[in-house]
């Protein structure tokens, strides 16, 4: 397996007047509530370890106040950790001095914000080119590259408008284009679509997925919306009170929720549209062969598999991987169980 | 016993006189020692002021009116304001106040320019550190509340009577608003936007000139507007220590009870104030026009 692009290990963040002093207590298990009550310090991130793989969308989820924004701001060190380590491409980010850190932010990562955070006194073109301007790219080159990304997010013709003249959805397209324009490997997105109406939000997700298909960036995407997480995330990590409760791909989380907090999260989703056959495939019984039995691809969701399942002989279907090889079978009974637990 | 309560136990008359004398003579010594050096220090300023005043007076009046009208148009983009400005200047000239008005215009422009050059950097420094802000704020408070006549005394003792002390008096009175509003404007800059600049790796310098100052500009401009107004309100007091301009006839009118003379020159000052105010305010508004973050 490839090396992680971003490696977070035992990260802690305590907010307050003397965080270091209280770190040992937290490391020995003091909870967020206790820390607040006894010492008036806020536990933002509590012993989080996470490997984020290159070219994947890593979603971080959790309720309001669970530490999502705090965690993502450690990755570009907008926030200094109280304890733990963080490396990007194997480089220790916490050891970097100001200049190195600025370089990292200029070239290796960019960020998209919940409230857009565009420069209101600059046009769309100038906003999209901001990262390049900070890098010192000269104007002609900057405008050329901005134009490309403005086009990619579907804002051609709006180059000379100011952010205040655009709708929320359009403003966030500018935010996205600004994030993409520097060609950074890593894109940090903190609830980037949360401020948008559901329909526009869905559009933005589609744009992001479409771009990702060709760009293959490493994206850290924060959301508190499970549908969004399931739609975008190759991997999902769930935070509560600053601590990591569960991490894994969507299938694992939906089929094996670690605790009630997560069960609560997933209780309203349409399992038939999320769970894929590959996640509930059972190995073929000894001696049995796939010959003749109907086959379905592993990434078929249950909703689409039910009709073929009920028509299949023995109500059992062979499941194939992306190469077309049979990996096992799924029975109708098993599929129905998966829908209901 | 009763006496103690009704009579404040003050320093004896003699001690008090000594106390004041000590301060006075110390300052007098200081001014004897450094007065000339200070004068030399300010002489480029004096030269500039004199040059500018002469320039205004030497320029043919139609040209001045054309320039003022053009500036009004560029600033306000309104025919009303532009026409009002031109008419006001015509009337002022017709009523024989042209020269005094030019002198006042000269000192106001130079004072405003200096306030901007000194005030904005101080405001920026204040915005960068809470400690600087805590140190400078009381100084500004004193500058704005102390009666002008009180600081005229040391200024005159040091520099005598003339244009430069007058200019200093105007500066002391008029600089606080621009400092305050620069500081405020920068502090009010949206934290999210600043964070975005940080996230893209902007250096402190890039943040200051690319984000903070431009976003604070409407506030800074409100400060410039107030500074101009306050400078204008000092015209009469400044003329007491030898600054030429519309204040001089006003002073003469006060001591001789010339009602019409006082009114005319007073109204000319008001006219200048209104013109400057309208132009700079609508310019400030235009600066802000497309800035509203719009809907979320
Ligand atoms: N600068 C700060 N000072 C003190 N406490 C802070 C600070 N920033 C965040 N916190 C606290 O840290 C915890 C995590 O906050 P964070 O903003 O990371 O949550 P979040 O998951 O992003 O929430 P939301 O969904 O509302 O954005 C909260 O309890 C918050 O009050
Ligand atoms: Mg947040």
Tab-separated table of N, CA and C in Angstrom, chain A residues 81-140:
chain	number	residue	atom	x	y	z
A	81	UNK	N	-0.776	22.495	17.340
A	81	UNK	CA	-1.244	21.451	18.247
A	81	UNK	C	-0.631	21.609	19.640
A	82	UNK	N	-1.306	21.029	20.632
A	82	UNK	CA	-0.723	20.998	21.978
A	82	UNK	C	0.197	19.786	22.105
A	83	UNK	N	-0.150	18.718	21.407
A	83	UNK	CA	0.702	17.534	21.437
A	83	UNK	C	0.470	16.696	20.200
A	84	UNK	N	1.428	15.782	19.913
A	84	UNK	CA	1.246	14.887	18.788
A	84	UNK	C	2.143	15.244	17.621
A	85	UNK	N	1.966	14.533	16.517
A	85	UNK	CA	2.819	14.815	15.373
A	85	UNK	C	2.001	14.806	14.088
A	86	UNK	N	2.569	15.456	13.081
A	86	UNK	CA	1.866	15.624	11.822
A	86	UNK	C	2.900	15.683	10.710
A	87	UNK	N	2.736	14.810	9.711
A	87	UNK	CA	3.666	14.920	8.593
A	87	UNK	C	2.913	14.859	7.272
A	88	UNK	N	3.490	15.524	6.281
A	88	UNK	CA	2.905	15.533	4.946
A	88	UNK	C	3.990	15.077	3.980
A	89	UNK	N	3.691	14.050	3.183
A	89	UNK	CA	4.701	13.437	2.317
A	89	UNK	C	5.942	13.077	3.121
A	90	UNK	N	5.736	12.626	4.338
A	90	UNK	CA	6.856	12.210	5.167
A	90	UNK	C	7.622	13.342	5.815
A	91	UNK	N	7.225	14.583	5.565
A	91	UNK	CA	7.935	15.714	6.156
A	91	UNK	C	7.225	16.186	7.414
A	92	UNK	N	8.001	16.396	8.463
A	92	UNK	CA	7.421	16.824	9.723
A	92	UNK	C	6.969	18.290	9.630
A	93	UNK	N	5.673	18.479	9.621
A	93	UNK	CA	5.149	19.843	9.456
A	93	UNK	C	5.405	20.694	10.703
A	94	UNK	N	5.393	20.036	11.857
A	94	UNK	CA	5.534	20.800	13.104
A	94	UNK	C	6.951	21.323	13.295
A	95	UNK	N	7.906	20.744	12.549
A	95	UNK	CA	9.283	21.202	12.688
A	95	UNK	C	9.583	22.372	11.752
A	96	UNK	N	8.626	22.714	10.903
A	96	UNK	CA	8.902	23.747	9.892
A	96	UNK	C	8.975	25.135	10.510
A	97	UNK	N	9.862	25.978	9.979
A	97	UNK	CA	9.884	27.373	10.405
A	97	UNK	C	8.907	28.177	9.535
A	98	UNK	N	8.793	29.461	9.842
A	98	UNK	CA	7.798	30.301	9.162
A	98	UNK	C	7.888	30.199	7.646
A	99	UNK	N	9.117	30.297	7.133
A	99	UNK	CA	9.286	30.311	5.684
A	99	UNK	C	8.874	28.988	5.054
A	100	UNK	N	9.313	27.911	5.693
A	100	UNK	CA	8.963	26.600	5.145
A	100	UNK	C	7.455	26.400	5.169
A	101	UNK	N	6.868	26.869	6.264
A	101	UNK	CA	5.431	26.713	6.419
A	101	UNK	C	4.682	27.506	5.346
A	102	UNK	N	5.172	28.731	5.087
A	102	UNK	CA	4.544	29.550	4.051
A	102	UNK	C	4.661	28.866	2.693
A	103	UNK	N	5.818	28.282	2.467
A	103	UNK	CA	6.028	27.561	1.214
A	103	UNK	C	5.053	26.398	1.083
A	104	UNK	N	4.892	25.683	2.178
A	104	UNK	CA	3.972	24.546	2.198
A	104	UNK	C	2.566	25.014	1.855
A	105	UNK	N	2.148	26.111	2.480
A	105	UNK	CA	0.795	26.609	2.245
A	105	UNK	C	0.646	27.150	0.829
A	106	UNK	N	1.722	27.688	0.288
A	106	UNK	CA	1.624	28.273	-1.047
A	106	UNK	C	1.549	27.206	-2.128
A	107	UNK	N	2.344	26.139	-1.941
A	107	UNK	CA	2.505	25.217	-3.065
A	107	UNK	C	1.861	23.857	-2.869
A	108	UNK	N	1.741	23.424	-1.622
A	108	UNK	CA	1.332	22.045	-1.439
A	108	UNK	C	-0.127	21.885	-1.076
A	109	UNK	N	-0.725	22.942	-0.534
A	109	UNK	CA	-2.122	22.774	-0.144
A	109	UNK	C	-2.889	24.073	-0.323
A	110	UNK	N	-4.190	23.923	-0.469
A	110	UNK	CA	-5.018	25.113	-0.497
A	110	UNK	C	-6.287	24.780	0.257
A	111	UNK	N	-7.122	25.782	0.433
A	111	UNK	CA	-8.257	25.583	1.337
A	111	UNK	C	-9.510	26.257	0.789
A	112	UNK	N	-10.648	25.618	1.048
A	112	UNK	CA	-11.944	26.183	0.685
A	112	UNK	C	-12.756	26.306	1.969
A	113	UNK	N	-13.421	27.451	2.148
A	113	UNK	CA	-14.021	27.749	3.445
A	113	UNK	C	-15.534	27.740	3.423
A	114	UNK	N	-16.105	27.472	4.589
A	114	UNK	CA	-17.562	27.431	4.713
A	114	UNK	C	-18.188	28.769	4.340
A	115	UNK	N	-17.587	29.854	4.855
A	115	UNK	CA	-18.169	31.167	4.553
A	115	UNK	C	-17.468	31.799	3.353
A	116	UNK	N	-16.934	31.013	2.490
A	116	UNK	CA	-16.303	31.433	1.230
A	116	UNK	C	-15.008	32.208	1.442
A	117	UNK	N	-15.062	33.224	2.345
A	117	UNK	CA	-13.861	34.006	2.661
A	117	UNK	C	-13.172	34.538	1.404
A	118	UNK	N	-13.978	35.078	0.487
A	118	UNK	CA	-13.390	35.708	-0.695
A	118	UNK	C	-12.988	37.138	-0.353
A	119	UNK	N	-12.126	37.694	-1.187
A	119	UNK	CA	-11.732	39.086	-0.980
A	119	UNK	C	-12.776	39.984	-1.647
A	120	UNK	N	-13.558	40.704	-0.842
A	120	UNK	CA	-14.707	41.415	-1.410
A	120	UNK	C	-14.325	42.556	-2.342
A	121	UNK	N	-13.081	43.035	-2.244
A	121	UNK	CA	-12.708	44.177	-3.077
A	121	UNK	C	-12.058	43.744	-4.376
A	122	UNK	N	-12.036	42.438	-4.614
A	122	UNK	CA	-11.417	41.961	-5.839
A	122	UNK	C	-12.417	41.231	-6.706
A	123	UNK	N	-12.173	41.270	-7.996
A	123	UNK	CA	-13.064	40.589	-8.929
A	123	UNK	C	-12.874	39.080	-8.822
A	124	UNK	N	-13.775	38.374	-9.481
A	124	UNK	CA	-13.690	36.919	-9.530
A	124	UNK	C	-12.296	36.492	-10.014
A	125	UNK	N	-11.841	37.138	-11.092
A	125	UNK	CA	-10.551	36.763	-11.663
A	125	UNK	C	-9.435	36.954	-10.641
A	126	UNK	N	-9.471	38.107	-9.962
A	126	UNK	CA	-8.414	38.399	-8.996
A	126	UNK	C	-8.493	37.482	-7.780
A	127	UNK	N	-9.715	37.101	-7.415
A	127	UNK	CA	-9.863	36.177	-6.305
A	127	UNK	C	-9.294	34.810	-6.650
A	128	UNK	N	-9.640	34.322	-7.834
A	128	UNK	CA	-9.164	33.003	-8.233
A	128	UNK	C	-7.636	33.014	-8.330
A	129	UNK	N	-7.081	34.154	-8.756
A	129	UNK	CA	-5.631	34.237	-8.906
A	129	UNK	C	-4.901	34.555	-7.610
A	130	UNK	N	-5.628	34.645	-6.502
A	130	UNK	CA	-4.991	35.122	-5.267
A	130	UNK	C	-3.813	34.248	-4.830
A	131	UNK	N	-4.036	32.935	-4.857
A	131	UNK	CA	-2.966	32.033	-4.429
A	131	UNK	C	-1.725	32.191	-5.299
A	132	UNK	N	-1.960	32.396	-6.594
A	132	UNK	CA	-0.838	32.573	-7.521
A	132	UNK	C	-0.138	33.894	-7.259
A	133	UNK	N	-0.925	34.911	-6.944
A	133	UNK	CA	-0.354	36.219	-6.647
A	133	UNK	C	0.557	36.121	-5.426
A	134	UNK	N	0.073	35.407	-4.416
A	134	UNK	CA	0.875	35.245	-3.200
A	134	UNK	C	2.178	34.503	-3.518
A	135	UNK	N	2.103	33.556	-4.456
A	135	UNK	CA	3.307	32.833	-4.867
A	135	UNK	C	4.275	33.710	-5.644
A	136	UNK	N	3.774	34.832	-6.172
A	136	UNK	CA	4.623	35.724	-6.957
A	136	UNK	C	4.552	35.474	-8.453
A	137	UNK	N	3.531	34.739	-8.902
A	137	UNK	CA	3.351	34.525	-10.345
A	137	UNK	C	2.940	35.852	-10.988
A	138	UNK	N	3.537	36.177	-12.139
A	138	UNK	CA	3.213	37.493	-12.697
A	138	UNK	C	1.843	37.511	-13.373
A	139	UNK	N	1.341	38.741	-13.584
A	139	UNK	CA	-0.084	38.910	-13.836
A	139	UNK	C	-0.629	38.164	-15.058
A	140	UNK	N	0.092	38.232	-16.185
A	140	UNK	CA	-0.425	37.601	-17.392
A	140	UNK	C	-0.650	36.108	-17.191
